[in-house]
Amino acid sequence: MSQVLQLRSERAKLNESIQALAKLESAGENLTADQLAQFTDLETQFNALTDKISRAEQAERIAATSAVPVSESAQGRTGPPQGRAHGHIHGGGPAEAPGVRMAQMVRLLAAAGGNQHQAAQMAQQGGFSTDVAMALSTVTPGAGGVLVPQNFATEIIEALRPMSVVRKMGARSLPLNNGNLTQPRITGNTVVTYIGTETDIPITGMTFADTKLSAKKAAAIVPISNDLIANAGVSPRTDDIVVEDLAVSMGLSEDLHFIRADGSGSLPKGMRYWAQPFNILPAPAVDTLTLEKIDLFCGGMMLRLETANVMMKACGWLMHPRVLRWLQSLRDGNGNKAYPEIEQGLFKGYPVGLSNQIPVNLGAGGDETEFYFVNFADMMIGEDMDLTISFSNEASYKDAEGNMVSAFQRDQTLVKVIAKHDFGPRHVECIVVAINVKWGAGM
């Protein structure tokens, strides 16, 4: 474990003790002299650790900036490259797109069997950017794998945006400090009134509540062909393929949980279970459905957000493709498309996000689905930037059909990516869910 992570872990334990004492006092219990002294001592230790963490992080940044790739000092900056451990691994030019440096780091480590020293040599000798070589020279291996440098982790999170529909629709990414984030929200506004001469101003105040996010561990396993790793120099687009594989695997997992996870155990709570009961609406039945009923129902979903006194900055629809294609097929009495704006990716004037992670086999008959109207500007993704990767060419994994697949037998390398994040709305009123939706069943 790196020094920064170890110090953060120690500080988190101190914070737990401090919060336990604070909870006693907030419950009306008077702290004893020993408890007060303990609180002061814990506070001092917490502040000292915070200073240490700041210095350690600065030291890591300096080390990453000034590091010399593994064998550079021995052969000289202008010396010829030494014999390559894997001569056919070459850099694909400057890393421009988000996540490319992370992809290069992944395939170098995979080609080196997880050996950082060898991967750093290959990076230097293969013409990779100095950022990649320095990162491989300075990152600290841990029991769970290799900790990805924070600037590389930030890039792969940015690459997730087009892959994850929740991110693409406008959910905000916020950092988790020590794995936690408490975001206050207003539940009741102040009341502004007009007064007459010599009339007292009524005293009013806002009421608040908190949305608390805590890091949940998410793991993605990405199988990569060993041929792709070994012949990475053949095409500069290889890095794009690796980035896409990582981003798609992580993005699909995020959508699955950010939309419908129930928050039990180690899972984050998704929008379906953040929605309040008064914002969960049964859709009208198909057999008596008319365009007027569709307009009235969808307008009612929009109205619930419009009357919730929230800023509607990034509202949009979230649905399974089945629902959108069914709406797209509807015609009015003259044979015209009922909702022509769907061709522009809009419905009722708001953008539509499509996700296969919304099930279509709900209900007793197994043919129901859901769709959502959400103010995505109020959706928060708490991110812990500690991203860890590890490798194996001997492990097995389950494919999409649930069958066990041997990476060794398939000549693949498995990349395991561990990320930590959580999801929650700033205002729970910003989520409206349509349930019992049979629209498009049988298509």
Coordinates of C-alpha atoms in Angstrom, one line a residue:
M1 CA 0.0 0.0 0.0
S2 CA 1.4 3.4 -0.9
Q3 CA 2.2 5.9 1.9
V4 CA -0.7 8.2 0.8
L5 CA -3.2 5.4 1.0
Q6 CA -1.9 4.2 4.4
L7 CA -2.1 7.7 5.8
R8 CA -5.6 8.2 4.5
S9 CA -6.7 4.9 6.1
E10 CA -5.3 6.0 9.5
R11 CA -7.0 9.4 9.2
A12 CA -10.3 7.7 8.3
K13 CA -10.1 5.7 11.6
L14 CA -9.4 8.8 13.6
N15 CA -12.4 10.4 11.9
E16 CA -14.6 7.5 13.0
S17 CA -13.6 8.1 16.6
I18 CA -14.2 11.8 16.4
Q19 CA -17.6 11.3 14.9
A20 CA -18.5 8.8 17.6
L21 CA -17.8 11.4 20.3
A22 CA -19.6 14.1 18.4
K23 CA -22.6 11.9 18.1
L24 CA -22.7 11.4 21.9
E25 CA -22.8 15.1 22.4
S26 CA -25.4 15.8 19.7
A27 CA -27.6 13.2 21.4
G28 CA -27.7 15.3 24.5
E29 CA -25.0 13.5 26.5
N30 CA -22.4 15.6 28.3
L31 CA -18.8 14.5 27.5
T32 CA -16.6 13.7 30.4
A33 CA -13.3 15.4 31.0
D34 CA -11.5 12.3 29.7
Q35 CA -13.7 12.3 26.6
L36 CA -13.0 16.0 26.0
A37 CA -9.3 15.4 26.3
Q38 CA -9.6 12.5 23.9
F39 CA -11.5 14.6 21.4
T40 CA -8.8 17.3 21.5
D41 CA -6.0 14.7 21.1
L42 CA -7.9 13.1 18.2
E43 CA -8.3 16.4 16.5
T44 CA -4.6 17.2 16.8
Q45 CA -3.7 13.8 15.3
F46 CA -6.2 14.3 12.5
N47 CA -4.8 17.7 11.6
A48 CA -1.2 16.3 11.7
L49 CA -2.1 13.4 9.4
T50 CA -3.8 15.8 7.0
D51 CA -0.6 17.8 6.8
K52 CA 1.4 14.6 6.3
I53 CA -1.0 13.5 3.5
S54 CA -0.6 16.8 1.8
R55 CA 3.2 16.5 1.9
A56 CA 3.1 12.9 0.7
E57 CA 0.9 13.7 -2.2
Q58 CA 3.1 16.6 -3.2
A59 CA 6.1 14.3 -3.0
E60 CA 4.4 11.8 -5.3
R61 CA 3.6 14.5 -7.8
I62 CA 7.2 15.7 -7.8
A63 CA 8.5 12.1 -8.1
A64 CA 6.2 11.5 -11.1
T65 CA 7.4 14.7 -12.8
S66 CA 11.1 14.1 -12.3
A67 CA 11.3 10.3 -12.4
V68 CA 13.8 8.7 -14.8
P69 CA 12.5 5.6 -16.6
V70 CA 14.1 2.4 -15.2
S71 CA 17.3 2.0 -17.3
E72 CA 17.6 5.5 -18.7
S73 CA 20.3 6.5 -16.3
A74 CA 22.4 3.5 -17.2
Q75 CA 22.4 4.0 -21.0
G76 CA 22.1 7.8 -21.1
R77 CA 19.3 9.9 -22.4
T78 CA 20.6 9.8 -26.0
G79 CA 22.0 6.2 -25.9
P80 CA 20.5 3.5 -28.2
P81 CA 17.8 1.3 -26.7
Q82 CA 18.9 -1.9 -25.2
G83 CA 17.6 -5.3 -26.3
R84 CA 13.8 -5.4 -25.9
A85 CA 12.2 -7.9 -23.6
H86 CA 9.3 -7.9 -26.1
G87 CA 10.7 -6.3 -29.3
H88 CA 7.3 -6.0 -31.0
I89 CA 5.7 -3.8 -28.4
H90 CA 5.8 -0.2 -29.7
G91 CA 4.1 3.0 -28.8
G92 CA 1.5 4.3 -31.1
G93 CA 2.6 7.9 -31.1
P94 CA 1.5 10.7 -28.8
A95 CA -1.4 9.9 -26.5
E96 CA -4.1 12.3 -27.4
A97 CA -7.5 10.8 -26.6
P98 CA -8.7 10.4 -23.0
G99 CA -7.7 7.1 -21.6
V100 CA -5.0 6.3 -24.1
R101 CA -2.1 6.6 -21.6
M102 CA -4.1 4.3 -19.2
A103 CA -4.5 1.8 -22.1
Q104 CA -0.8 1.9 -22.9
M105 CA 0.0 1.3 -19.2
V106 CA -2.5 -1.6 -19.2
R107 CA -1.1 -3.4 -22.2
L108 CA 2.5 -2.9 -21.2
L109 CA 1.8 -4.3 -17.8
A110 CA -0.2 -7.2 -19.3
A111 CA 2.6 -7.9 -21.8
A112 CA 5.1 -7.9 -18.9
G113 CA 2.9 -10.2 -16.8
G114 CA 2.4 -7.5 -14.2
N115 CA 6.1 -6.8 -13.8
Q116 CA 6.4 -3.1 -13.4
H117 CA 10.2 -3.0 -13.9
Q118 CA 10.0 -4.9 -17.2
A119 CA 6.9 -2.8 -18.3
A120 CA 8.8 0.4 -17.6
Q121 CA 11.8 -0.8 -19.7
M122 CA 9.4 -1.8 -22.6
A123 CA 7.8 1.7 -22.4
Q124 CA 11.1 3.4 -22.7
Q125 CA 12.5 1.2 -25.4
G126 CA 9.2 1.0 -27.4
G127 CA 8.9 4.8 -27.9
F128 CA 6.0 5.4 -25.5
S129 CA 5.5 8.8 -24.0
T130 CA 7.6 9.8 -21.1
D131 CA 4.4 10.1 -19.0
V132 CA 3.8 6.4 -19.4
A133 CA 7.4 5.3 -18.7
M134 CA 7.5 7.6 -15.6
A135 CA 4.2 6.3 -14.3
L136 CA 5.4 2.7 -14.5
S137 CA 8.6 3.7 -12.8
T138 CA 7.0 5.4 -9.9
V139 CA 3.6 3.8 -9.1
T140 CA 3.4 1.6 -6.0
P141 CA 2.2 -2.0 -6.3
G142 CA -0.2 -3.2 -3.7
A143 CA -1.7 -6.4 -2.6
G144 CA -4.8 -5.8 -4.9
G145 CA -2.8 -4.8 -8.0
V146 CA -1.1 -1.7 -9.4
L147 CA -2.5 1.7 -8.3
V148 CA -3.1 3.8 -11.4
P149 CA -1.7 7.4 -11.3
Q150 CA -4.5 9.9 -10.5
N151 CA -4.1 11.8 -13.8
F152 CA -4.5 8.5 -15.8
A153 CA -7.5 7.5 -13.6
T154 CA -9.1 10.9 -14.4
E155 CA -8.7 10.2 -18.1
I156 CA -10.4 6.8 -18.0
I157 CA -13.3 8.3 -16.0
E158 CA -13.6 11.0 -18.7
A159 CA -13.6 8.2 -21.4
L160 CA -16.6 6.7 -19.6
R161 CA -18.8 9.7 -20.4
P162 CA -19.8 8.5 -23.9
M163 CA -20.1 4.9 -22.7
S164 CA -22.3 5.5 -19.6
V165 CA -25.7 6.9 -20.4
V166 CA -26.1 8.3 -16.9
R167 CA -22.8 10.3 -17.2
K168 CA -23.7 11.3 -20.8
M169 CA -27.0 12.7 -19.8
G170 CA -25.3 15.1 -17.4
A171 CA -24.8 13.5 -14.0
R172 CA -22.1 15.4 -12.1
S173 CA -18.9 13.8 -10.9
L174 CA -17.6 14.9 -7.5
P175 CA -14.6 13.7 -5.5
L176 CA -14.9 11.5 -2.4
N177 CA -12.6 12.7 0.3
N178 CA -11.5 9.8 2.5
G179 CA -14.2 7.8 0.6
N180 CA -17.1 10.0 1.8
L181 CA -19.0 13.0 0.7
T182 CA -21.9 14.8 2.4
Q183 CA -23.8 17.1 0.2
P184 CA -26.3 19.4 2.0
R185 CA -29.6 20.1 0.2
I186 CA -32.5 22.5 0.9
T187 CA -35.8 20.8 1.8
G188 CA -37.7 24.0 2.6
N189 CA -37.0 27.6 1.4
T190 CA -37.2 30.8 3.3
V191 CA -40.5 32.6 3.0
V192 CA -40.3 36.2 1.7
T193 CA -43.3 38.4 2.7
Y194 CA -44.2 42.0 2.2
I195 CA -44.8 44.1 5.3
G196 CA -46.5 47.3 6.2
T197 CA -45.3 50.3 8.3
E198 CA -44.1 49.4 11.8
T199 CA -44.8 45.7 11.2
D200 CA -42.5 43.0 12.4
I201 CA -40.7 41.0 9.8
P202 CA -41.6 37.3 10.2
I203 CA -38.6 35.1 11.0
T204 CA -38.3 32.2 8.6
G205 CA -35.4 30.0 7.7
M206 CA -34.4 27.3 5.3
T207 CA -34.6 23.6 6.3
F208 CA -31.8 21.3 5.2
A209 CA -31.1 17.6 4.8
D210 CA -28.0 15.7 3.6
T211 CA -27.2 13.3 0.8
K212 CA -24.4 11.1 2.0
L213 CA -22.2 9.2 -0.5
S214 CA -19.6 6.6 0.6
A215 CA -17.2 4.7 -1.7
K216 CA -18.6 1.4 -3.0
K217 CA -16.1 -1.0 -4.7
A218 CA -16.9 -1.8 -8.3
A219 CA -14.9 -4.5 -10.2
A220 CA -14.8 -5.0 -13.9
I221 CA -13.0 -7.9 -15.7
V222 CA -11.9 -7.2 -19.3
P223 CA -10.6 -10.0 -21.4
I224 CA -8.0 -8.9 -23.9
S225 CA -6.5 -11.1 -26.7
N226 CA -2.9 -11.9 -26.2
D227 CA -2.4 -11.4 -29.9
L228 CA -3.6 -7.8 -29.4
I229 CA -1.2 -7.3 -26.6
A230 CA 1.8 -8.9 -28.4
N231 CA 1.2 -7.0 -31.7
A232 CA 0.2 -3.7 -30.2
G233 CA 2.7 -1.9 -32.5
V234 CA 0.9 -3.1 -35.7
S235 CA -1.8 -0.4 -35.5
P236 CA -1.9 2.8 -33.4
R237 CA -5.7 2.1 -32.9
T238 CA -4.9 -0.8 -30.6
D239 CA -4.9 1.7 -27.7
D240 CA -8.3 2.9 -28.7
I241 CA -9.6 -0.7 -28.6
V242 CA -8.2 -1.3 -25.1
V243 CA -9.7 2.1 -23.9
E244 CA -13.1 1.1 -25.4
D245 CA -13.1 -2.3 -23.8
L246 CA -12.3 -0.8 -20.4
A247 CA -14.8 2.0 -20.8
V248 CA -17.6 -0.2 -22.1
S249 CA -17.2 -2.7 -19.3
M250 CA -17.1 -0.1 -16.6
G251 CA -19.8 2.1 -18.2
L252 CA -22.3 -0.8 -18.5
S253 CA -21.7 -1.7 -14.9
E254 CA -22.2 1.9 -13.8
D255 CA -25.5 2.2 -15.7
L256 CA -26.8 -1.1 -14.3
H257 CA -26.2 0.1 -10.7
F258 CA -26.8 3.8 -11.0
I259 CA -30.2 3.2 -12.6
R260 CA -31.6 0.2 -10.7
A261 CA -29.4 -1.1 -7.8
D262 CA -31.4 -1.2 -4.6
G263 CA -28.6 0.0 -2.3
S264 CA -28.5 -3.3 -0.3
G265 CA -25.2 -4.6 1.0
S266 CA -22.2 -3.2 -0.9
L267 CA -24.3 -1.8 -3.8
P268 CA -25.0 1.8 -4.5
K269 CA -28.6 3.0 -4.6
G270 CA -29.9 3.7 -8.1
M271 CA -32.5 6.1 -9.4
R272 CA -35.3 3.6 -9.2
Y273 CA -34.9 3.3 -5.5
W274 CA -34.1 7.0 -4.8
A275 CA -37.4 8.0 -6.4
Q276 CA -40.1 8.9 -3.9
P277 CA -43.4 6.9 -3.8
F278 CA -45.4 10.0 -5.1
N279 CA -43.1 10.1 -8.2
I280 CA -43.5 6.4 -9.1
L281 CA -46.4 6.3 -11.7
P282 CA -48.1 3.3 -13.3
A283 CA -48.2 3.7 -17.1
P284 CA -51.6 3.5 -18.9
A285 CA -52.5 0.1 -20.3
V286 CA -51.7 -0.6 -23.9
D287 CA -55.2 -2.0 -24.9
T288 CA -56.9 1.4 -24.2
L289 CA -54.0 3.6 -25.1
T290 CA -54.4 6.7 -27.2
L291 CA -52.0 9.5 -28.1
E292 CA -53.9 11.8 -25.7
K293 CA -53.3 9.4 -22.8
I294 CA -49.6 9.2 -23.7
D295 CA -49.3 13.0 -23.8
L296 CA -51.2 13.3 -20.5
F297 CA -49.1 10.7 -18.8
C298 CA -45.7 11.9 -20.0
G299 CA -46.8 15.5 -19.4
G300 CA -47.6 14.5 -15.8
M301 CA -44.1 13.1 -15.3
M302 CA -42.6 16.4 -16.5
L303 CA -45.0 18.4 -14.4
R304 CA -43.8 16.7 -11.2
L305 CA -40.3 18.1 -11.8
E306 CA -41.6 21.5 -12.9
T307 CA -43.5 21.9 -9.7
A308 CA -40.7 20.7 -7.4
N309 CA -39.0 24.1 -7.3
V310 CA -35.7 22.7 -8.6
M311 CA -33.5 24.2 -11.4
M312 CA -34.2 22.2 -14.5
K313 CA -30.8 22.4 -16.0
A314 CA -30.2 19.0 -17.6
C315 CA -33.6 17.2 -17.7
G316 CA -34.0 14.2 -19.9
W317 CA -35.6 10.8 -20.5
L318 CA -34.0 7.4 -19.8
M319 CA -35.6 4.4 -21.4
H320 CA -35.0 1.0 -23.0
P321 CA -34.7 1.2 -26.8
R322 CA -38.0 -0.9 -27.0
V323 CA -40.0 2.0 -25.6
L324 CA -38.4 4.6 -27.9
R325 CA -38.9 2.5 -31.0
W326 CA -42.5 2.0 -30.1
L327 CA -43.1 5.7 -29.6
Q328 CA -41.3 6.3 -32.9
S329 CA -43.7 4.0 -34.7
L330 CA -46.9 5.8 -33.5
R331 CA -48.9 7.8 -36.1
D332 CA -51.6 10.4 -35.8
G333 CA -55.0 10.3 -37.6
N334 CA -53.4 11.6 -40.8
G335 CA -50.6 9.0 -40.9
N336 CA -47.9 11.5 -39.7
K337 CA -45.4 10.6 -37.1
A338 CA -46.8 11.4 -33.7
Y339 CA -43.4 12.4 -32.3
P340 CA -41.2 13.4 -35.2
E341 CA -38.7 15.0 -32.7
I342 CA -37.5 11.5 -31.9
E343 CA -35.4 11.6 -35.1
Q344 CA -33.4 14.3 -33.4
G345 CA -33.0 12.3 -30.2
L346 CA -35.7 14.3 -28.3
F347 CA -39.0 13.4 -26.8
K348 CA -41.3 16.2 -25.6
G349 CA -38.5 18.6 -26.1
Y350 CA -36.0 16.8 -23.9
P351 CA -33.1 14.5 -24.8
V352 CA -33.5 10.8 -24.6
G353 CA -30.9 8.4 -23.2
L354 CA -31.2 4.7 -24.2
S355 CA -29.9 1.8 -22.0
N356 CA -30.2 -1.9 -22.3
Q357 CA -29.5 -2.0 -18.6
I358 CA -33.2 -1.1 -18.0
P359 CA -35.0 -4.5 -17.9
V360 CA -37.9 -5.4 -20.2
N361 CA -38.9 -8.6 -18.4
L362 CA -40.5 -7.1 -15.3
G363 CA -44.0 -7.8 -14.0
A364 CA -46.0 -11.0 -13.7
G365 CA -46.0 -11.5 -17.4
G366 CA -42.3 -10.8 -17.9
D367 CA -43.0 -8.1 -20.5
E368 CA -43.0 -4.9 -18.5
T369 CA -40.3 -2.2 -18.4
E370 CA -39.7 1.3 -16.9
F371 CA -38.7 4.7 -18.1
Y372 CA -37.5 7.8 -16.3
F373 CA -37.7 11.5 -16.4
V374 CA -34.8 13.0 -14.4
N375 CA -33.0 16.3 -13.8
F376 CA -29.5 14.9 -14.3
A377 CA -27.9 18.1 -13.1
D378 CA -28.9 17.0 -9.6
M379 CA -27.5 13.5 -10.0
M380 CA -24.1 13.1 -8.3
I381 CA -21.5 10.5 -8.9
G382 CA -19.0 10.5 -6.0
E383 CA -15.6 9.4 -7.4
D384 CA -12.6 7.9 -5.5
M385 CA -9.7 8.4 -7.8
D386 CA -7.8 5.4 -6.5
L387 CA -8.1 3.1 -9.5
T388 CA -6.4 -0.3 -9.3
I389 CA -5.6 -2.8 -12.0
S390 CA -4.3 -6.4 -11.9
F391 CA -3.8 -9.1 -14.5
S392 CA -4.1 -12.8 -15.0
N393 CA -3.8 -15.2 -18.0
E394 CA -4.8 -18.2 -16.0
A395 CA -8.0 -17.1 -14.3
S396 CA -11.5 -17.9 -15.6
Y397 CA -14.5 -15.6 -16.1
K398 CA -18.2 -15.8 -17.0
D399 CA -19.3 -14.7 -20.4
A400 CA -22.6 -12.9 -21.3
E401 CA -24.4 -16.3 -21.2
G402 CA -23.1 -17.2 -17.8
N403 CA -20.7 -19.8 -19.1
M404 CA -17.2 -20.2 -17.5
V405 CA -14.4 -19.3 -19.9
S406 CA -10.7 -20.1 -19.3
A407 CA -8.5 -17.2 -20.2
F408 CA -5.6 -19.6 -20.6
Q409 CA -7.5 -21.8 -23.0
R410 CA -8.7 -18.8 -25.0
D411 CA -5.1 -17.3 -25.0
Q412 CA -6.4 -14.1 -23.3
T413 CA -5.2 -11.9 -20.5
L414 CA -7.8 -10.8 -18.0
V415 CA -7.5 -7.2 -16.7
K416 CA -9.3 -6.6 -13.5
V417 CA -10.1 -2.9 -12.8
I418 CA -11.2 -1.9 -9.3
A419 CA -12.9 1.5 -8.9
K420 CA -14.7 3.1 -6.0
H421 CA -17.7 5.4 -6.3
D422 CA -21.2 6.0 -5.2
F423 CA -24.4 7.6 -6.6
G424 CA -27.1 9.7 -5.3
P425 CA -29.4 12.7 -6.1
R426 CA -29.0 16.1 -4.5
H427 CA -32.8 16.4 -4.5
V428 CA -34.8 13.2 -4.5
E429 CA -37.8 15.0 -6.1
C430 CA -35.8 15.2 -9.4
I431 CA -36.5 11.6 -10.3
V432 CA -39.9 10.4 -11.8
V433 CA -40.3 6.8 -12.8
A434 CA -42.9 5.2 -15.0
I435 CA -43.6 1.6 -14.1
N436 CA -45.7 -1.3 -15.4
V437 CA -44.8 -0.1 -19.0
K438 CA -45.9 -2.7 -21.6
W439 CA -45.4 -0.2 -24.5
G440 CA -43.6 -2.1 -27.3
A441 CA -44.0 -5.6 -25.8
G442 CA -43.8 -8.1 -28.5
M443 CA -41.8 -6.0 -30.9

